[in-house]
PDB file of C-alpha atoms in Angstrom:
ATOM      1  CA  UNK A 133     -21.073 -27.617  24.926  1.00 42.00           C
ATOM      2  CA  UNK A 134     -17.919 -26.659  26.771  1.00 45.00           C
ATOM      3  CA  UNK A 135     -17.942 -23.603  28.995  1.00 48.00           C
ATOM      4  CA  UNK A 136     -15.152 -21.116  28.390  1.00 48.00           C
ATOM      5  CA  UNK A 137     -13.908 -20.752  31.946  1.00 75.00           C
ATOM      6  CA  UNK A 138     -10.253 -20.473  30.850  1.00 92.00           C
ATOM      7  CA  UNK A 139      -9.816 -16.711  30.325  1.00 93.00           C
ATOM      8  CA  UNK A 140      -7.219 -17.376  27.610  1.00 95.00           C
ATOM      9  CA  UNK A 141      -9.520 -19.570  25.492  1.00 97.00           C
ATOM     10  CA  UNK A 142     -11.470 -17.309  23.141  1.00 98.00           C
ATOM     11  CA  UNK A 143     -14.371 -18.182  20.821  1.00 99.00           C
ATOM     12  CA  UNK A 144     -15.519 -15.698  18.209  1.00 99.00           C
ATOM     13  CA  UNK A 145     -18.398 -16.193  15.769  1.00 99.00           C
ATOM     14  CA  UNK A 146     -19.511 -14.266  12.699  1.00 99.00           C
ATOM     15  CA  UNK A 147     -23.010 -14.460  11.218  1.00 99.00           C
ATOM     16  CA  UNK A 148     -24.848 -12.597   8.475  1.00 99.00           C
ATOM     17  CA  UNK A 149     -28.393 -12.574   9.890  1.00 99.00           C
ATOM     18  CA  UNK A 150     -30.164 -11.770   6.553  1.00 98.00           C
ATOM     19  CA  UNK A 151     -32.141  -8.558   6.174  1.00 98.00           C
ATOM     20  CA  UNK A 152     -35.542 -10.251   5.660  1.00 98.00           C
ATOM     21  CA  UNK A 153     -35.489 -12.498   8.752  1.00 98.00           C
ATOM     22  CA  UNK A 154     -37.978 -11.600  11.512  1.00 98.00           C
ATOM     23  CA  UNK A 155     -36.481 -10.070  14.660  1.00 98.00           C
ATOM     24  CA  UNK A 156     -37.562 -12.929  16.928  1.00 99.00           C
ATOM     25  CA  UNK A 157     -35.940 -15.402  14.524  1.00 99.00           C
ATOM     26  CA  UNK A 158     -32.662 -13.457  14.574  1.00 99.00           C
ATOM     27  CA  UNK A 159     -32.688 -13.605  18.386  1.00 99.00           C
ATOM     28  CA  UNK A 160     -33.424 -17.340  18.140  1.00 99.00           C
ATOM     29  CA  UNK A 161     -30.431 -17.724  15.807  1.00 99.00           C
ATOM     30  CA  UNK A 162     -28.009 -15.866  18.085  1.00 99.00           C
ATOM     31  CA  UNK A 163     -29.148 -18.000  21.027  1.00 99.00           C
ATOM     32  CA  UNK A 164     -28.869 -21.183  18.949  1.00 98.00           C
ATOM     33  CA  UNK A 165     -25.300 -20.311  17.941  1.00 99.00           C
ATOM     34  CA  UNK A 166     -24.444 -19.489  21.570  1.00 98.00           C
ATOM     35  CA  UNK A 167     -25.907 -22.760  22.859  1.00 98.00           C
ATOM     36  CA  UNK A 168     -24.435 -25.041  20.167  1.00 98.00           C
ATOM     37  CA  UNK A 169     -21.036 -24.053  18.752  1.00 98.00           C
ATOM     38  CA  UNK A 170     -20.708 -21.319  21.380  1.00 98.00           C
ATOM     39  CA  UNK A 171     -19.108 -17.886  21.334  1.00 99.00           C
ATOM     40  CA  UNK A 172     -17.611 -15.345  23.680  1.00 99.00           C
ATOM     41  CA  UNK A 173     -18.061 -12.593  21.082  1.00 99.00           C
ATOM     42  CA  UNK A 174     -20.234 -12.594  17.942  1.00 99.00           C
ATOM     43  CA  UNK A 175     -20.073 -10.198  14.988  1.00 99.00           C
ATOM     44  CA  UNK A 176     -23.393  -9.844  13.132  1.00 99.00           C
ATOM     45  CA  UNK A 177     -24.217  -8.285   9.761  1.00 99.00           C
ATOM     46  CA  UNK A 178     -27.372  -7.146   7.900  1.00 99.00           C
ATOM     47  CA  UNK A 179     -29.217  -5.659  10.878  1.00 99.00           C
ATOM     48  CA  UNK A 180     -30.477  -2.676   8.858  1.00 98.00           C
ATOM     49  CA  UNK A 181     -33.799  -2.205  10.636  1.00 97.00           C
ATOM     50  CA  UNK A 182     -33.829   0.218  13.590  1.00 97.00           C
ATOM     51  CA  UNK A 183     -36.692  -1.661  15.242  1.00 97.00           C
ATOM     52  CA  UNK A 184     -34.961  -5.024  14.805  1.00 98.00           C
ATOM     53  CA  UNK A 185     -31.782  -3.675  16.413  1.00 98.00           C
ATOM     54  CA  UNK A 186     -33.725  -2.177  19.326  1.00 98.00           C
ATOM     55  CA  UNK A 187     -35.491  -5.511  19.849  1.00 99.00           C
ATOM     56  CA  UNK A 188     -32.192  -7.419  19.713  1.00 99.00           C
ATOM     57  CA  UNK A 189     -30.568  -5.116  22.275  1.00 99.00           C
ATOM     58  CA  UNK A 190     -33.609  -5.341  24.576  1.00 99.00           C
ATOM     59  CA  UNK A 191     -33.841  -9.127  24.252  1.00 99.00           C
ATOM     60  CA  UNK A 192     -30.181 -10.197  24.097  1.00 99.00           C
ATOM     61  CA  UNK A 193     -28.379  -7.410  25.995  1.00 99.00           C
ATOM     62  CA  UNK A 194     -30.785  -6.429  28.800  1.00 98.00           C
ATOM     63  CA  UNK A 195     -29.510  -5.671  32.324  1.00 97.00           C
ATOM     64  CA  UNK A 196     -30.065  -9.254  33.472  1.00 98.00           C
ATOM     65  CA  UNK A 197     -28.957 -10.840  30.153  1.00 98.00           C
ATOM     66  CA  UNK A 198     -25.669 -12.727  29.826  1.00 98.00           C
ATOM     67  CA  UNK A 199     -24.651 -10.629  26.807  1.00 99.00           C
ATOM     68  CA  UNK A 200     -23.830  -6.970  26.260  1.00 99.00           C
ATOM     69  CA  UNK A 201     -23.902  -5.388  22.812  1.00 99.00           C
ATOM     70  CA  UNK A 202     -22.677  -2.533  20.648  1.00 99.00           C
ATOM     71  CA  UNK A 203     -24.941  -0.986  18.038  1.00 98.00           C
ATOM     72  CA  UNK A 204     -24.896   2.373  16.291  1.00 98.00           C
ATOM     73  CA  UNK A 205     -27.393   4.164  14.037  1.00 97.00           C
ATOM     74  CA  UNK A 206     -26.545   5.567  10.609  1.00 97.00           C
ATOM     75  CA  UNK A 207     -26.503   4.227   7.062  1.00 96.00           C
ATOM     76  CA  UNK A 208     -23.742   1.740   6.349  1.00 96.00           C
ATOM     77  CA  UNK A 209     -22.723   1.241   9.973  1.00 98.00           C
ATOM     78  CA  UNK A 210     -26.072   0.331  11.522  1.00 98.00           C
ATOM     79  CA  UNK A 211     -26.063  -3.233  10.196  1.00 99.00           C
ATOM     80  CA  UNK A 212     -22.906  -4.225  12.101  1.00 99.00           C
ATOM     81  CA  UNK A 213     -23.662  -5.375  15.670  1.00 99.00           C
ATOM     82  CA  UNK A 214     -21.269  -6.957  18.155  1.00 99.00           C
ATOM     83  CA  UNK A 215     -22.334  -8.920  21.243  1.00 99.00           C
ATOM     84  CA  UNK A 216     -20.082 -10.303  23.981  1.00 99.00           C
ATOM     85  CA  UNK A 217     -20.413 -12.241  27.233  1.00 99.00           C
ATOM     86  CA  UNK A 218     -20.502  -9.993  30.290  1.00 98.00           C
ATOM     87  CA  UNK A 219     -18.915 -12.743  32.375  1.00 98.00           C
ATOM     88  CA  UNK A 220     -15.813 -12.645  30.183  1.00 98.00           C
ATOM     89  CA  UNK A 221     -15.284  -9.009  29.195  1.00 98.00           C
ATOM     90  CA  UNK A 222     -15.593  -5.386  30.167  1.00 99.00           C
ATOM     91  CA  UNK A 223     -16.127  -2.798  27.428  1.00 99.00           C
ATOM     92  CA  UNK A 224     -13.363  -0.180  27.270  1.00 99.00           C
ATOM     93  CA  UNK A 225     -14.097   1.498  23.934  1.00 99.00           C
ATOM     94  CA  UNK A 226     -16.384   1.189  20.915  1.00 99.00           C
ATOM     95  CA  UNK A 227     -16.621   2.960  17.605  1.00 99.00           C
ATOM     96  CA  UNK A 228     -17.443   2.984  13.919  1.00 99.00           C
ATOM     97  CA  UNK A 229     -15.003   3.998  11.186  1.00 99.00           C
ATOM     98  CA  UNK A 230     -16.073   5.027   7.688  1.00 99.00           C
ATOM     99  CA  UNK A 231     -13.954   3.061   5.227  1.00 99.00           C
ATOM    100  CA  UNK A 232     -15.319   3.927   1.779  1.00 98.00           C
ATOM    101  CA  UNK A 233     -17.341   6.518  -0.079  1.00 97.00           C
ATOM    102  CA  UNK A 234     -20.932   5.770  -1.037  1.00 97.00           C
ATOM    103  CA  UNK A 235     -21.337   4.842  -4.688  1.00 96.00           C
ATOM    104  CA  UNK A 236     -23.991   4.477  -7.376  1.00 96.00           C
ATOM    105  CA  UNK A 237     -23.832   1.617  -9.841  1.00 96.00           C
ATOM    106  CA  UNK A 238     -26.455   0.096 -12.139  1.00 95.00           C
ATOM    107  CA  UNK A 239     -29.060   2.564 -10.871  1.00 95.00           C
ATOM    108  CA  UNK A 240     -28.604   1.734  -7.188  1.00 96.00           C
ATOM    109  CA  UNK A 241     -26.901   3.873  -4.557  1.00 96.00           C
ATOM    110  CA  UNK A 242     -24.975   2.009  -1.879  1.00 96.00           C
ATOM    111  CA  UNK A 243     -24.014   3.544   1.481  1.00 97.00           C
ATOM    112  CA  UNK A 244     -20.415   4.041   2.562  1.00 98.00           C
ATOM    113  CA  UNK A 245     -18.762   0.953   4.034  1.00 99.00           C
ATOM    114  CA  UNK A 246     -17.760   0.901   7.708  1.00 99.00           C
ATOM    115  CA  UNK A 247     -15.745  -1.013  10.273  1.00 99.00           C
ATOM    116  CA  UNK A 248     -17.376  -1.219  13.719  1.00 99.00           C
ATOM    117  CA  UNK A 249     -15.299  -2.291  16.702  1.00 99.00           C
ATOM    118  CA  UNK A 250     -15.092  -2.824  20.440  1.00 99.00           C
ATOM    119  CA  UNK A 251     -12.026  -2.908  22.670  1.00 99.00           C
ATOM    120  CA  UNK A 252     -12.566  -5.306  25.556  1.00 99.00           C
ATOM    121  CA  UNK A 253     -10.782  -6.089  28.799  1.00 98.00           C
ATOM    122  CA  UNK A 254     -10.488  -9.871  29.195  1.00 98.00           C
ATOM    123  CA  UNK A 255     -11.642 -10.564  32.753  1.00 97.00           C
ATOM    124  CA  UNK A 256      -9.545 -12.930  34.852  1.00 95.00           C
ATOM    125  CA  UNK A 257      -6.264 -12.172  33.072  1.00 95.00           C
ATOM    126  CA  UNK A 258      -3.239 -10.984  35.022  1.00 91.00           C
ATOM    127  CA  UNK A 259      -1.549  -8.839  33.850  1.00 92.00           C
ATOM    128  CA  UNK A 260      -4.679  -7.466  32.205  1.00 94.00           C
ATOM    129  CA  UNK A 261      -5.137  -8.572  28.596  1.00 96.00           C
ATOM    130  CA  UNK A 262      -7.246  -6.613  26.128  1.00 98.00           C
ATOM    131  CA  UNK A 263      -8.609  -7.605  22.725  1.00 98.00           C
ATOM    132  CA  UNK A 264     -10.068  -5.638  19.832  1.00 99.00           C
ATOM    133  CA  UNK A 265     -12.975  -7.173  17.900  1.00 99.00           C
ATOM    134  CA  UNK A 266     -14.194  -5.589  14.663  1.00 99.00           C
ATOM    135  CA  UNK A 267     -17.051  -6.321  12.276  1.00 99.00           C
ATOM    136  CA  UNK A 268     -17.553  -5.573   8.570  1.00 99.00           C
ATOM    137  CA  UNK A 269     -19.690  -6.505   5.561  1.00 99.00           C
ATOM    138  CA  UNK A 270     -18.263  -6.199   2.071  1.00 98.00           C
ATOM    139  CA  UNK A 271     -20.244  -5.858  -1.190  1.00 97.00           C
ATOM    140  CA  UNK A 272     -21.275  -8.973  -3.117  1.00 95.00           C
ATOM    141  CA  UNK A 273     -20.465 -10.042  -6.694  1.00 94.00           C
ATOM    142  CA  UNK A 274     -16.955  -8.565  -6.485  1.00 97.00           C
ATOM    143  CA  UNK A 275     -15.175 -11.828  -7.335  1.00 96.00           C
ATOM    144  CA  UNK A 276     -15.713 -13.580 -10.647  1.00 94.00           C
ATOM    145  CA  UNK A 277     -17.251 -17.031 -10.333  1.00 89.00           C
ATOM    146  CA  UNK A 278     -15.020 -18.460 -13.065  1.00 90.00           C
ATOM    147  CA  UNK A 279     -11.502 -17.408 -12.068  1.00 93.00           C
ATOM    148  CA  UNK A 280     -12.035 -15.675  -8.710  1.00 94.00           C
ATOM    149  CA  UNK A 281     -10.453 -12.429  -9.881  1.00 97.00           C
ATOM    150  CA  UNK A 282     -11.858  -8.967  -9.043  1.00 98.00           C
ATOM    151  CA  UNK A 283     -14.867  -8.099 -11.204  1.00 97.00           C
ATOM    152  CA  UNK A 284     -13.475  -4.736 -12.391  1.00 98.00           C
ATOM    153  CA  UNK A 285     -15.091  -5.012 -15.822  1.00 97.00           C
ATOM    154  CA  UNK A 286     -18.655  -5.659 -14.661  1.00 96.00           C
ATOM    155  CA  UNK A 287     -18.851  -3.712 -11.364  1.00 98.00           C
ATOM    156  CA  UNK A 288     -15.946  -1.231 -11.220  1.00 98.00           C
ATOM    157  CA  UNK A 289     -17.423   1.063  -8.552  1.00 98.00           C
ATOM    158  CA  UNK A 290     -18.304  -1.811  -6.268  1.00 98.00           C
ATOM    159  CA  UNK A 291     -14.818  -3.293  -6.582  1.00 98.00           C
ATOM    160  CA  UNK A 292     -13.302   0.170  -6.006  1.00 99.00           C
ATOM    161  CA  UNK A 293     -15.310   0.514  -2.759  1.00 99.00           C
ATOM    162  CA  UNK A 294     -14.009  -2.913  -1.714  1.00 99.00           C
ATOM    163  CA  UNK A 295     -10.436  -1.827  -2.423  1.00 99.00           C
ATOM    164  CA  UNK A 296     -10.917   1.433  -0.501  1.00 99.00           C
ATOM    165  CA  UNK A 297     -12.407  -0.408   2.490  1.00 99.00           C
ATOM    166  CA  UNK A 298      -9.606  -2.971   2.712  1.00 99.00           C
ATOM    167  CA  UNK A 299      -6.929  -0.254   2.530  1.00 99.00           C
ATOM    168  CA  UNK A 300      -8.627   1.744   5.290  1.00 99.00           C
ATOM    169  CA  UNK A 301      -9.069  -1.330   7.486  1.00 99.00           C
ATOM    170  CA  UNK A 302      -5.330  -1.974   7.168  1.00 99.00           C
ATOM    171  CA  UNK A 303      -4.631   1.649   8.096  1.00 99.00           C
ATOM    172  CA  UNK A 304      -6.818   1.216  11.195  1.00 99.00           C
ATOM    173  CA  UNK A 305      -5.027  -2.021  12.120  1.00 99.00           C
ATOM    174  CA  UNK A 306      -1.699  -0.160  11.917  1.00 99.00           C
ATOM    175  CA  UNK A 307      -3.108   2.550  14.212  1.00 99.00           C
ATOM    176  CA  UNK A 308      -4.259  -0.084  16.717  1.00 99.00           C
ATOM    177  CA  UNK A 309      -0.870  -1.787  16.544  1.00 98.00           C
ATOM    178  CA  UNK A 310       0.877   1.439  17.460  1.00 98.00           C
ATOM    179  CA  UNK A 311      -1.672   2.525  20.111  1.00 98.00           C
ATOM    180  CA  UNK A 312      -2.240  -0.907  21.693  1.00 98.00           C
ATOM    181  CA  UNK A 313       0.884  -3.022  21.154  1.00 96.00           C
ATOM    182  CA  UNK A 314       0.436  -6.666  22.121  1.00 95.00           C
ATOM    183  CA  UNK A 315      -3.369  -6.433  21.931  1.00 97.00           C
ATOM    184  CA  UNK A 316      -4.788  -9.208  19.709  1.00 98.00           C
ATOM    185  CA  UNK A 317      -7.129  -7.972  16.953  1.00 99.00           C
ATOM    186  CA  UNK A 318      -9.999 -10.058  15.556  1.00 99.00           C
ATOM    187  CA  UNK A 319     -12.217  -9.121  12.613  1.00 99.00           C
ATOM    188  CA  UNK A 320     -15.375 -11.015  11.740  1.00 99.00           C
ATOM    189  CA  UNK A 321     -17.437 -10.486   8.652  1.00 99.00           C
ATOM    190  CA  UNK A 322     -19.065 -11.367   5.381  1.00 99.00           C
ATOM    191  CA  UNK A 323     -16.328 -10.693   2.802  1.00 99.00           C
ATOM    192  CA  UNK A 324     -18.291 -11.943  -0.225  1.00 98.00           C
ATOM    193  CA  UNK A 325     -15.086 -13.398  -1.675  1.00 98.00           C
ATOM    194  CA  UNK A 326     -14.681 -17.162  -1.943  1.00 97.00           C
ATOM    195  CA  UNK A 327     -11.613 -18.216   0.056  1.00 98.00           C
ATOM    196  CA  UNK A 328     -11.270 -21.402  -2.015  1.00 97.00           C
ATOM    197  CA  UNK A 329     -10.472 -19.269  -5.072  1.00 96.00           C
ATOM    198  CA  UNK A 330      -8.849 -16.325  -3.288  1.00 97.00           C
ATOM    199  CA  UNK A 331      -6.120 -18.500  -1.756  1.00 97.00           C
ATOM    200  CA  UNK A 332      -4.966 -19.343  -5.291  1.00 96.00           C
ATOM    201  CA  UNK A 333      -5.710 -16.040  -7.054  1.00 96.00           C
ATOM    202  CA  UNK A 334      -4.282 -13.872  -4.246  1.00 96.00           C
ATOM    203  CA  UNK A 335      -5.797 -10.669  -5.624  1.00 98.00           C
ATOM    204  CA  UNK A 336      -4.088  -7.741  -3.864  1.00 98.00           C
ATOM    205  CA  UNK A 337      -7.389  -6.120  -2.818  1.00 98.00           C
ATOM    206  CA  UNK A 338      -9.084  -9.304  -1.581  1.00 99.00           C
ATOM    207  CA  UNK A 339      -8.866 -10.559   2.022  1.00 98.00           C
ATOM    208  CA  UNK A 340      -6.026 -13.119   1.871  1.00 98.00           C
ATOM    209  CA  UNK A 341      -3.420 -10.827   0.320  1.00 98.00           C
ATOM    210  CA  UNK A 342      -4.732  -7.569   1.735  1.00 98.00           C
ATOM    211  CA  UNK A 343      -4.637  -8.712   5.374  1.00 98.00           C
ATOM    212  CA  UNK A 344      -1.228 -10.360   4.836  1.00 98.00           C
ATOM    213  CA  UNK A 345       0.214  -6.826   4.590  1.00 98.00           C
ATOM    214  CA  UNK A 346      -0.590  -6.261   8.296  1.00 98.00           C
ATOM    215  CA  UNK A 347       0.026  -9.813   9.518  1.00 97.00           C
ATOM    216  CA  UNK A 348      -3.624 -10.857   9.367  1.00 98.00           C
ATOM    217  CA  UNK A 349      -4.615 -14.484   8.842  1.00 98.00           C
ATOM    218  CA  UNK A 350      -8.058 -16.012   8.417  1.00 98.00           C
ATOM    219  CA  UNK A 351      -9.553 -19.024  10.137  1.00 98.00           C
ATOM    220  CA  UNK A 352      -9.634 -20.792   6.742  1.00 98.00           C
ATOM    221  CA  UNK A 353      -5.978 -20.048   6.090  1.00 97.00           C
ATOM    222  CA  UNK A 354      -4.786 -21.370   9.453  1.00 97.00           C
ATOM    223  CA  UNK A 355      -6.616 -24.705   9.264  1.00 96.00           C
ATOM    224  CA  UNK A 356      -6.996 -27.414   6.622  1.00 94.00           C
ATOM    225  CA  UNK A 357     -10.794 -27.006   6.800  1.00 96.00           C
ATOM    226  CA  UNK A 358     -11.202 -26.084   3.109  1.00 95.00           C
ATOM    227  CA  UNK A 359      -9.366 -29.187   1.854  1.00 96.00           C
ATOM    228  CA  UNK A 360     -10.820 -31.564   4.461  1.00 97.00           C
ATOM    229  CA  UNK A 361     -14.376 -30.327   3.770  1.00 97.00           C
ATOM    230  CA  UNK A 362     -14.431 -29.623   0.014  1.00 97.00           C
ATOM    231  CA  UNK A 363     -18.228 -29.317  -0.108  1.00 97.00           C
ATOM    232  CA  UNK A 364     -18.621 -26.999   2.879  1.00 98.00           C
ATOM    233  CA  UNK A 365     -20.068 -23.529   2.354  1.00 98.00           C
ATOM    234  CA  UNK A 366     -20.924 -20.522   4.508  1.00 99.00           C
ATOM    235  CA  UNK A 367     -23.579 -19.294   2.070  1.00 98.00           C
ATOM    236  CA  UNK A 368     -26.611 -20.942   0.486  1.00 96.00           C
ATOM    237  CA  UNK A 369     -28.517 -18.413  -1.644  1.00 94.00           C
ATOM    238  CA  UNK A 370     -32.303 -18.604  -1.420  1.00 91.00           C
ATOM    239  CA  UNK A 371     -32.366 -18.491  -5.226  1.00 91.00           C
ATOM    240  CA  UNK A 372     -29.297 -20.274  -6.686  1.00 89.00           C
ATOM    241  CA  UNK A 373     -27.011 -17.942  -8.646  1.00 88.00           C
ATOM    242  CA  UNK A 374     -26.202 -19.329 -12.098  1.00 89.00           C
ATOM    243  CA  UNK A 375     -22.576 -20.373 -12.426  1.00 89.00           C
ATOM    244  CA  UNK A 376     -21.783 -19.740  -8.766  1.00 92.00           C
ATOM    245  CA  UNK A 377     -19.998 -22.592  -6.955  1.00 93.00           C
ATOM    246  CA  UNK A 378     -22.002 -24.213  -4.150  1.00 95.00           C
ATOM    247  CA  UNK A 379     -19.017 -24.483  -1.799  1.00 96.00           C
ATOM    248  CA  UNK A 380     -18.136 -20.833  -1.227  1.00 97.00           C
ATOM    249  CA  UNK A 381     -16.396 -19.856   1.996  1.00 98.00           C
ATOM    250  CA  UNK A 382     -17.224 -16.126   2.119  1.00 98.00           C
ATOM    251  CA  UNK A 383     -17.615 -15.506   5.876  1.00 99.00           C
ATOM    252  CA  UNK A 384     -14.326 -15.234   7.729  1.00 98.00           C
ATOM    253  CA  UNK A 385     -12.709 -14.527  11.073  1.00 99.00           C
ATOM    254  CA  UNK A 386      -9.367 -12.751  10.762  1.00 98.00           C
ATOM    255  CA  UNK A 387      -6.800 -12.494  13.522  1.00 98.00           C
ATOM    256  CA  UNK A 388      -3.850 -10.134  13.809  1.00 98.00           C
ATOM    257  CA  UNK A 389      -1.707 -11.298  16.708  1.00 91.00           C
ATOM    258  CA  UNK A 390      -0.017  -7.878  17.025  1.00 92.00           C
ATOM    259  CA  UNK A 391       3.151  -9.346  18.503  1.00 91.00           C
ATOM    260  CA  UNK A 392       1.248 -11.248  21.164  1.00 91.00           C
ATOM    261  CA  UNK A 393       1.164 -14.835  19.885  1.00 92.00           C
ATOM    262  CA  UNK A 394      -2.464 -15.795  19.219  1.00 96.00           C
ATOM    263  CA  UNK A 395      -3.047 -19.436  18.216  1.00 96.00           C
ATOM    264  CA  UNK A 396      -6.053 -20.692  16.243  1.00 97.00           C
ATOM    265  CA  UNK A 397      -7.253 -23.986  17.735  1.00 97.00           C
ATOM    266  CA  UNK A 398     -10.238 -24.866  15.536  1.00 97.00           C
ATOM    267  CA  UNK A 399     -12.949 -23.566  13.250  1.00 98.00           C
ATOM    268  CA  UNK A 400     -16.456 -24.812  12.537  1.00 98.00           C
ATOM    269  CA  UNK A 401     -19.566 -23.934  10.486  1.00 98.00           C
ATOM    270  CA  UNK A 402     -23.048 -24.152  12.017  1.00 97.00           C
ATOM    271  CA  UNK A 403     -25.732 -25.068   9.452  1.00 94.00           C
ATOM    272  CA  UNK A 404     -28.725 -26.381  11.369  1.00 95.00           C
ATOM    273  CA  UNK A 405     -31.720 -24.525  12.745  1.00 96.00           C
ATOM    274  CA  UNK A 406     -30.773 -21.018  11.546  1.00 98.00           C
ATOM    275  CA  UNK A 407     -32.932 -18.675   9.443  1.00 98.00           C
ATOM    276  CA  UNK A 408     -30.374 -16.881   7.263  1.00 98.00           C
ATOM    277  CA  UNK A 409     -28.995 -17.681   3.814  1.00 98.00           C
ATOM    278  CA  UNK A 410     -25.593 -17.627   5.542  1.00 99.00           C
ATOM    279  CA  UNK A 411     -24.281 -20.139   8.044  1.00 99.00           C
ATOM    280  CA  UNK A 412     -22.543 -19.178  11.272  1.00 99.00           C
ATOM    281  CA  UNK A 413     -18.756 -19.484  11.466  1.00 99.00           C
ATOM    282  CA  UNK A 414     -16.890 -19.865  14.749  1.00 99.00           C
ATOM    283  CA  UNK A 415     -13.161 -19.814  15.422  1.00 99.00           C
ATOM    284  CA  UNK A 416     -11.541 -20.802  18.721  1.00 98.00           C
ATOM    285  CA  UNK A 417      -8.253 -19.178  19.718  1.00 98.00           C
ATOM    286  CA  UNK A 418      -5.704 -19.419  22.489  1.00 97.00           C
ATOM    287  CA  UNK A 419      -4.952 -15.901  23.703  1.00 96.00           C
ATOM    288  CA  UNK A 420      -1.380 -15.100  24.745  1.00 92.00           C
ATOM    289  CA  UNK A 421      -0.609 -16.062  28.330  1.00 88.00           C
ATOM    290  CA  UNK A 422       1.831 -13.869  30.248  1.00 77.00           C
ATOM    291  CA  UNK A 423       5.437 -15.067  30.373  1.00 70.00           C
ATOM    292  CA  UNK A 424       6.191 -17.164  33.445  1.00 56.00           C
ATOM    293  CA  UNK A 425       7.792 -15.042  36.132  1.00 46.00           C
ATOM    294  CA  UNK A 426      11.201 -16.364  37.121  1.00 40.00           C
TER     295      UNK A 426
END
């Protein structure tokens, strides 16, 4: 694989690790992704277990490790972990924002949704460039398999939590835009909405339209990947779900260039040798270079 020595070339991956996967297998997966498609930063979901997270931090983000990581305890935010290469970045700030209320539906109570983030200094840039990388995991079954529209009739509380989350993420993006102008923003995650349908349906609360309100664009949107690879999927359920298409693109990387001029170069899905029911998604960007001094 290519080494990212150019400080303005940026690779971000997103991967839902799957709750039931053993901790050593999750570590194996992160290393496999790093050594194959590569990443400078990776956003992970479904790390609910305290012991698994502790093991991951000890194994992947030790003092002598090449990665550093952000993890936080507490229901709804604990599952979202972010790792980055120490050789590329210095951590300036990290945090977790509550984006929805908890809700009970069909006899199950779900924790509040969150957006976890890190603000990083990009080493080797002059003048100094910073980036913000965020991570989120949205509830499943919110889009109808037939027409791709929000499933208000069947799961109203779940869809309402989705709507609340997306609105609050946009509010946070606006805050970042005003506090850190010119700082590119990237958001990785499992959105549980099929891009192939969403790009046509354009439901106001779903990713494509919702992020458009703040200038956000996904890796799928900015490439012809979905038309060139009509069978590709980011999710292969362990037990097939009746009526669900087999080519769902539900894991995304979003970028908000925030007036800086970020360019998406490529995107790829990693299928092989991973333990989750999701595949890893990586997007490669060109970060904004400073204007040439006259």
